[in-house]
Amino acid sequence: MTNQELRELVNPVFNTAKSCLQLDAAAGDEDSQRLCEALGFESFGAQMAKKPIPKELHEQVKRMAPAYMILVESRFQAMNRLIENMQDRQIVDLPCGYTARGIRFSRQKRMYFGFDLPAAIDEVRPAVEKIIGKNESISYHAVDATNYESLNAAFSEKNSNLLVTTEGLLMYFSQSELEEVFSNIHRLLQIYGGSWVTTDRAYFLHDKDVVAASLNNDSQLTALFDAITGRAASTASESSFNDNVFFDPDDEKVRAFIKKMGFDLHEICMADYLPDEIASIKGNPDADSAVRDVFKNMFFWELRLSEKTAAKPADTHLPFEVVSSVKDGTFEASVQGRMDTITAPELLKKFQEAGNGIKTIHVDVSRMVYVSSADLRVLLIMYKSLEDKQNFALTGVNDEVQEILRTSGFDQFLLK
């Protein structure tokens, strides 16, 4: 198995990023069309044609496609226009996925950092270079948002006044991971300055309203859209969505959390940054007007450092290391440091290199200081490989790791 395949197996939320690029291309964004071609992605229409959709749903799915497109196009284009309005800022796109944003801002000679998981970065970096050539203002970096060192490694003393953007990221995290992400971005802004803008809360609160407006309030189609997209997202991530305080229906809880994490919240109306023409609903003025009315109640959330914020202490985590051995059908491994999306493939690689015939698995995590809920998938893959699941043992589990196991539900499999 290649390193790319290992990475996608550890965290397979890549079809979502791919479909976003395809939809932006289908909506007429020329940079997205060029990037789709460079990546070898087929068109959104061609991909949908291959889906095993029941005949009785064909017409409904055909009518729903523009609703999905408007969600993706509006977020992408509104964020682009907001970034263009902040001309003195260095852009940190987290996660960048397969977006063509870097291509767009290369023409403006803006400093652009594309951050994402290794599997996405290894594909998008050469594809963008194929289109625009070498460009010193654009760089792509493999990161895990819960891993501060991976984020900070991209910057130097010459960087300042960052504009960190997140679109469709925060819903993937457990509560403890969300706090890690907030803390990490806070530390970056303390060092380099700037602020953080996210669309995640706006779309959580109003995506159904946008869909309903674009579908002329057809309740049956809206319900079907919600069921299909929710099921697809859950399947892609193999985890619960929106399972943290940022997506609590109680707005005051969210605002209190943001304040506790050392940020002041500022709202920017998204309707002011929509393009003059929304390609996805071109030719349907009633739907266009209805969608724009919804966006008048949607806001970018810009998070700026609170003046009362204390400096964050430096991390003292042990470096990641996996030591493993195989003897008489028993695979033994000792994991040290943080196991996140950057490091987890190493454990999976060691396990797969052990070959077939493994009957027993012992993993010592006494020196593992952190594991992300997404990367517990590696341990679950190992667990499921055994014919007799009683022969899996995870030892040395500290309180922090045990809490992550419990809140993610993995304790019922991995702990005895």
Coordinates of C-alpha atoms in Angstrom, one line a residue:
M1 CA 0.0 0.0 0.0
T2 CA 1.4 3.4 -1.0
N3 CA 1.8 6.3 1.5
Q4 CA -1.0 8.1 -0.2
E5 CA -3.3 5.1 0.3
L6 CA -2.3 4.9 3.9
R7 CA -3.1 8.5 4.5
E8 CA -6.5 8.3 2.9
L9 CA -7.3 5.2 4.9
V10 CA -6.4 7.0 8.1
N11 CA -8.6 9.9 7.3
P12 CA -10.8 9.5 4.2
V13 CA -12.6 12.9 4.1
F14 CA -11.3 13.6 0.6
N15 CA -14.3 13.0 -1.5
T16 CA -15.9 16.0 0.1
A17 CA -13.0 18.3 -0.8
K18 CA -13.0 16.8 -4.3
S19 CA -16.7 17.4 -4.8
C20 CA -16.4 21.0 -3.6
L21 CA -13.8 21.7 -6.4
Q22 CA -16.0 19.9 -9.0
L23 CA -19.0 22.0 -7.9
D24 CA -17.1 25.3 -8.1
A25 CA -15.9 24.2 -11.6
A26 CA -19.5 23.4 -12.6
A27 CA -20.6 26.8 -11.4
G28 CA -18.3 28.3 -13.9
D29 CA -15.2 29.3 -11.9
E30 CA -12.4 29.1 -14.5
D31 CA -9.6 28.5 -12.0
S32 CA -11.5 25.6 -10.5
Q33 CA -12.0 24.2 -14.0
R34 CA -8.3 24.4 -14.7
L35 CA -7.4 22.7 -11.4
C36 CA -10.0 19.9 -12.0
E37 CA -8.3 19.2 -15.3
A38 CA -4.8 19.3 -13.7
L39 CA -5.8 16.9 -11.0
G40 CA -7.5 14.6 -13.4
F41 CA -10.9 14.9 -11.8
E42 CA -13.9 14.3 -13.9
S43 CA -16.7 16.8 -14.0
F44 CA -19.4 16.8 -11.3
G45 CA -22.0 15.9 -13.9
A46 CA -20.0 12.9 -15.1
Q47 CA -19.4 11.7 -11.5
M48 CA -23.1 12.0 -10.6
A49 CA -24.1 10.1 -13.7
K50 CA -22.2 7.1 -12.3
K51 CA -24.0 7.1 -9.0
P52 CA -26.4 4.2 -8.4
I53 CA -29.5 6.4 -8.0
P54 CA -32.9 4.7 -8.0
K55 CA -34.9 5.7 -11.1
E56 CA -37.8 7.2 -9.1
L57 CA -35.3 9.7 -7.6
H58 CA -33.6 10.8 -10.8
E59 CA -35.7 13.9 -11.3
Q60 CA -35.5 14.9 -7.7
V61 CA -31.8 14.5 -7.5
K62 CA -31.4 16.5 -10.7
R63 CA -33.4 19.4 -9.2
M64 CA -31.4 19.2 -5.9
A65 CA -28.0 19.5 -7.6
P66 CA -28.2 23.3 -7.9
A67 CA -29.1 23.6 -4.2
Y68 CA -25.8 21.8 -3.3
M69 CA -24.0 23.9 -5.8
I70 CA -25.3 27.2 -4.4
L71 CA -24.0 26.2 -0.9
V72 CA -20.5 25.5 -2.1
E73 CA -20.3 28.3 -4.6
S74 CA -21.6 31.0 -2.2
R75 CA -19.2 30.0 0.5
F76 CA -16.2 29.9 -1.8
Q77 CA -17.0 33.1 -3.6
A78 CA -18.0 35.1 -0.5
M79 CA -14.9 34.1 1.3
N80 CA -12.8 35.1 -1.7
R81 CA -14.4 38.5 -1.9
L82 CA -13.8 39.0 1.9
I83 CA -10.1 38.1 1.5
E84 CA -9.8 40.5 -1.4
N85 CA -11.2 43.3 0.8
M86 CA -8.4 42.6 3.4
Q87 CA -5.5 43.3 1.0
D88 CA -2.8 43.6 3.6
R89 CA -3.3 40.1 5.1
Q90 CA -1.3 36.9 4.5
I91 CA -3.9 34.1 3.8
V92 CA -3.8 30.8 5.8
D93 CA -6.4 28.5 4.2
L94 CA -7.2 25.8 6.7
P95 CA -8.1 23.4 5.2
C96 CA -7.4 24.3 1.6
G97 CA -8.6 21.0 0.2
Y98 CA -8.5 21.1 -3.6
T99 CA -9.6 24.7 -3.8
A100 CA -8.4 27.0 -6.6
R101 CA -8.1 29.9 -4.2
G102 CA -4.3 29.9 -4.3
I103 CA -4.4 30.2 -8.1
R104 CA -6.8 33.2 -7.8
F105 CA -4.6 35.1 -5.3
S106 CA -1.4 34.3 -7.2
R107 CA -2.6 36.9 -9.7
Q108 CA -2.8 39.4 -6.9
K109 CA 0.7 38.5 -5.6
R110 CA -0.8 37.7 -2.2
M111 CA 1.0 35.5 0.3
Y112 CA -1.0 32.3 0.5
F113 CA -0.5 29.2 2.7
G114 CA -2.5 26.1 1.8
F115 CA -2.9 23.9 4.9
D116 CA -4.4 20.4 4.7
L117 CA -3.8 16.7 5.4
P118 CA -0.9 15.1 3.6
A119 CA -3.0 13.2 1.1
A120 CA -4.6 16.4 -0.2
I121 CA -1.4 18.4 -0.2
D122 CA 0.5 15.8 -2.1
E123 CA -2.0 16.1 -4.9
V124 CA -2.9 19.8 -5.0
R125 CA 0.7 21.2 -4.7
P126 CA 2.0 19.8 -8.0
A127 CA -1.4 20.4 -9.8
V128 CA -1.3 24.1 -8.9
E129 CA 2.4 24.4 -9.9
K130 CA 1.5 22.8 -13.2
I131 CA -1.0 25.7 -13.8
I132 CA 0.9 28.7 -12.5
G133 CA 4.5 27.5 -12.3
K134 CA 6.9 28.3 -9.4
N135 CA 5.5 31.0 -7.3
E136 CA 7.2 32.2 -4.1
S137 CA 4.0 33.7 -2.7
I138 CA 2.2 30.3 -2.6
S139 CA 3.1 27.3 -0.5
Y140 CA 1.3 24.2 0.6
H141 CA 1.9 22.4 3.9
A142 CA 0.8 19.1 5.3
V143 CA -0.7 19.8 8.7
D144 CA -3.0 18.4 11.4
A145 CA -5.1 21.3 12.9
T146 CA -4.7 19.7 16.3
N147 CA -0.9 19.6 16.0
Y148 CA 0.6 23.0 16.7
E149 CA 4.1 22.1 15.5
S150 CA 2.8 21.2 12.1
L151 CA 1.0 24.5 11.8
N152 CA 3.8 26.7 13.0
A153 CA 6.5 25.0 10.8
A154 CA 5.1 26.8 7.8
F155 CA 6.0 30.3 9.1
S156 CA 9.1 32.4 9.6
E157 CA 10.0 35.8 11.1
K158 CA 9.0 37.5 7.9
N159 CA 5.3 36.4 8.2
S160 CA 2.8 38.7 9.9
N161 CA -0.8 39.8 10.0
L162 CA -2.3 36.4 9.2
L163 CA -5.9 35.9 7.9
V164 CA -6.7 32.3 9.0
T165 CA -9.8 31.0 7.1
T166 CA -11.7 27.9 7.9
E167 CA -14.6 26.5 5.9
G168 CA -16.2 23.2 6.7
L169 CA -13.5 22.2 9.2
L170 CA -14.8 22.5 12.8
M171 CA -17.6 20.0 12.5
Y172 CA -15.2 17.1 12.3
F173 CA -13.8 17.6 15.8
S174 CA -14.7 16.2 19.2
Q175 CA -14.9 18.8 22.0
S176 CA -11.3 18.2 23.2
E177 CA -10.0 18.4 19.6
L178 CA -11.9 21.7 19.1
E179 CA -10.2 23.2 22.1
E180 CA -6.8 22.1 20.7
V181 CA -7.6 23.8 17.4
F182 CA -8.7 27.0 19.1
S183 CA -5.6 27.0 21.3
N184 CA -3.3 26.4 18.3
I185 CA -4.8 29.2 16.2
H186 CA -4.6 31.4 19.2
R187 CA -0.9 30.8 19.6
L188 CA -0.3 31.5 15.9
L189 CA -2.1 34.8 16.1
Q190 CA -0.2 35.7 19.3
I191 CA 3.1 35.3 17.4
Y192 CA 2.3 36.5 13.9
G193 CA -0.8 38.8 14.5
G194 CA -4.0 38.9 12.5
S195 CA -7.4 37.2 13.0
W196 CA -9.4 34.1 12.2
V197 CA -12.5 34.0 10.0
T198 CA -14.9 31.0 9.8
T199 CA -18.1 30.3 7.9
D200 CA -18.8 27.0 9.8
R201 CA -21.4 28.5 12.3
A202 CA -23.3 30.4 9.6
Y203 CA -23.7 27.3 7.4
F204 CA -24.7 25.1 10.4
L205 CA -27.4 27.5 11.3
H206 CA -28.7 28.4 7.8
D207 CA -27.7 25.8 5.2
K208 CA -31.2 24.4 5.2
D209 CA -32.6 27.9 4.7
V210 CA -30.4 28.4 1.7
V211 CA -31.4 25.1 0.2
A212 CA -35.1 25.8 0.8
A213 CA -34.8 29.2 -0.8
S214 CA -33.0 27.8 -3.9
L215 CA -35.6 25.0 -4.2
N216 CA -38.6 27.4 -3.9
N217 CA -39.4 26.0 -0.4
D218 CA -40.2 22.5 -1.7
S219 CA -40.3 20.7 1.6
Q220 CA -40.1 17.2 0.1
L221 CA -36.9 18.1 -1.8
T222 CA -35.4 19.9 1.1
A223 CA -35.9 16.9 3.4
L224 CA -34.5 14.6 0.8
F225 CA -31.4 16.9 0.3
D226 CA -30.9 16.9 4.1
A227 CA -31.1 13.1 4.3
I228 CA -28.7 12.5 1.4
T229 CA -26.0 15.0 2.3
G230 CA -26.1 14.1 6.0
R231 CA -25.7 10.4 5.3
A232 CA -22.9 11.0 2.8
A233 CA -21.0 13.2 5.2
S234 CA -21.3 10.7 8.0
T235 CA -20.1 7.9 5.8
A236 CA -17.1 9.9 4.6
S237 CA -15.8 10.7 8.0
E238 CA -16.9 7.7 10.0
S239 CA -17.6 10.0 12.9
S240 CA -20.3 12.1 14.4
F241 CA -20.7 15.6 12.9
N242 CA -21.2 18.8 14.9
D243 CA -20.4 17.0 18.1
N244 CA -18.9 19.9 19.9
V245 CA -20.0 23.2 21.5
F246 CA -19.4 25.2 18.4
F247 CA -22.5 23.6 16.9
D248 CA -24.7 23.9 20.0
P249 CA -28.1 25.4 19.1
D250 CA -27.6 27.7 22.1
D251 CA -25.8 30.7 20.7
E252 CA -24.8 32.0 24.1
K253 CA -22.9 28.8 24.9
V254 CA -20.9 29.1 21.7
R255 CA -20.1 32.8 22.4
A256 CA -19.0 32.0 26.0
F257 CA -16.7 29.2 24.7
I258 CA -15.1 31.6 22.2
K259 CA -14.5 34.1 25.0
K260 CA -13.1 31.4 27.3
M261 CA -10.6 30.4 24.6
G262 CA -9.3 34.0 24.4
F263 CA -11.1 35.5 21.4
D264 CA -13.4 38.4 20.8
L265 CA -16.1 37.8 18.2
H266 CA -16.9 40.1 15.4
E267 CA -19.7 39.5 12.8
I268 CA -19.5 40.4 9.1
C269 CA -22.7 40.1 7.0
M270 CA -22.1 37.5 4.3
A271 CA -24.7 39.0 2.0
D272 CA -22.4 42.0 1.4
Y273 CA -19.8 39.6 -0.1
L274 CA -21.9 37.5 -2.4
P275 CA -21.0 37.9 -6.1
D276 CA -23.2 40.1 -8.3
E277 CA -24.3 37.0 -10.1
I278 CA -24.6 33.6 -8.5
A279 CA -24.0 31.2 -11.3
S280 CA -25.8 28.2 -9.7
I281 CA -29.2 30.0 -9.9
K282 CA -28.6 32.1 -13.0
G283 CA -31.9 32.6 -14.8
N284 CA -34.1 32.2 -11.7
P285 CA -34.5 35.7 -10.3
D286 CA -37.0 34.6 -7.6
A287 CA -34.6 32.0 -6.2
D288 CA -31.7 34.4 -6.4
S289 CA -33.6 37.0 -4.4
A290 CA -34.7 34.5 -1.8
V291 CA -31.2 33.1 -1.4
R292 CA -29.8 36.6 -0.9
D293 CA -32.4 37.3 1.7
V294 CA -31.2 34.3 3.7
F295 CA -27.6 35.5 3.5
K296 CA -28.6 38.8 5.2
N297 CA -28.9 36.7 8.3
M298 CA -25.7 34.8 7.8
F299 CA -22.4 36.1 9.2
F300 CA -18.7 35.4 8.9
W301 CA -17.4 35.0 12.4
E302 CA -14.1 36.9 12.8
L303 CA -12.2 35.9 15.9
R304 CA -9.6 38.4 17.2
L305 CA -7.4 37.9 20.2
S306 CA -8.8 39.3 23.4
E307 CA -6.7 42.0 24.9
K308 CA -6.8 40.1 28.2
T309 CA -5.3 37.0 26.8
A310 CA -2.3 35.4 28.5
A311 CA 0.5 33.9 26.5
K312 CA 0.1 30.2 25.8
P313 CA 2.8 27.9 27.2
A314 CA 5.1 26.0 24.8
D315 CA 4.3 22.4 24.1
T316 CA 6.5 19.8 25.8
H317 CA 5.2 16.8 23.9
L318 CA 7.5 13.9 23.2
P319 CA 8.4 13.3 19.5
F320 CA 6.3 10.7 17.8
E321 CA 7.9 7.3 17.5
V322 CA 6.6 3.7 16.8
V323 CA 8.6 0.7 17.8
S324 CA 7.2 -2.6 16.7
S325 CA 8.0 -6.3 16.5
V326 CA 6.4 -9.5 15.3
K327 CA 6.9 -12.9 16.9
D328 CA 4.9 -16.1 16.6
G329 CA 1.8 -14.3 15.2
T330 CA 1.9 -11.5 17.8
F331 CA 2.3 -7.9 16.8
E332 CA 3.6 -5.7 19.5
A333 CA 4.0 -1.9 19.2
S334 CA 4.9 0.9 21.5
V335 CA 3.7 4.4 20.6
Q336 CA 5.3 7.6 21.9
G337 CA 4.1 11.2 21.5
R338 CA 1.1 12.5 19.6
M339 CA -0.9 10.2 17.2
D340 CA -2.7 12.5 14.8
T341 CA -3.3 12.5 11.0
I342 CA 0.3 13.4 10.3
T343 CA 1.8 10.6 12.4
A344 CA -0.9 7.8 12.5
P345 CA 0.0 6.4 9.1
E346 CA 3.4 5.3 10.6
L347 CA 1.7 2.9 13.0
L348 CA -0.6 1.5 10.2
K349 CA 2.4 1.1 7.9
K350 CA 4.3 -0.9 10.6
F351 CA 1.2 -3.1 11.1
Q352 CA 0.7 -3.8 7.4
E353 CA 4.4 -4.5 7.0
A354 CA 4.0 -7.3 9.6
G355 CA 2.1 -9.2 6.9
N356 CA -0.6 -11.8 7.3
G357 CA -1.0 -14.3 10.1
I358 CA -1.2 -11.9 13.0
K359 CA -3.3 -13.5 15.7
T360 CA -2.6 -11.2 18.6
I361 CA -2.0 -7.5 18.9
H362 CA -0.5 -5.6 21.9
V363 CA -0.2 -1.8 21.7
D364 CA 1.6 0.0 24.6
V365 CA 0.4 3.7 24.7
S366 CA 1.9 4.6 28.1
R367 CA 4.1 7.2 26.3
M368 CA 1.4 8.4 23.9
V369 CA 0.3 11.9 25.0
Y370 CA -2.5 12.5 22.6
V371 CA -4.7 10.7 20.0
S372 CA -7.2 12.4 17.7
S373 CA -10.6 10.7 17.5
A374 CA -10.3 10.5 13.7
D375 CA -7.0 8.6 14.0
L376 CA -8.4 6.0 16.4
R377 CA -9.4 4.5 13.0
V378 CA -5.9 3.0 12.8
L379 CA -6.4 1.1 16.0
L380 CA -9.8 0.1 14.9
I381 CA -8.5 -1.3 11.6
M382 CA -6.0 -3.3 13.6
Y383 CA -8.7 -4.5 16.0
K384 CA -11.0 -5.6 13.2
S385 CA -8.2 -7.6 11.5
L386 CA -8.3 -10.2 14.3
E387 CA -10.4 -13.2 14.1
D388 CA -10.6 -13.3 17.9
K389 CA -11.1 -9.7 19.1
Q390 CA -10.2 -10.7 22.6
N391 CA -6.6 -10.9 21.5
F392 CA -6.4 -7.1 21.1
A393 CA -4.8 -5.3 24.1
L394 CA -4.3 -1.6 24.5
T395 CA -2.1 -1.0 27.6
G396 CA -0.8 2.0 29.5
V397 CA -3.8 4.2 28.6
N398 CA -3.5 7.6 30.5
D399 CA -6.5 9.7 31.6
E400 CA -6.5 12.0 28.6
V401 CA -6.4 9.2 26.0
Q402 CA -9.0 7.3 27.9
E403 CA -11.3 10.3 27.8
I404 CA -10.9 10.6 24.0
L405 CA -11.7 6.9 23.7
R406 CA -14.8 7.2 25.8
T407 CA -16.2 10.3 24.2
S408 CA -15.7 8.8 20.7
G409 CA -17.2 5.5 21.7
F410 CA -14.1 3.6 20.8
D411 CA -13.6 2.4 24.4
Q412 CA -16.2 -0.3 23.9
F413 CA -13.9 -1.9 21.3
L414 CA -10.4 -1.0 22.4
L415 CA -10.6 -1.1 26.2
K416 CA -11.4 -4.2 28.2

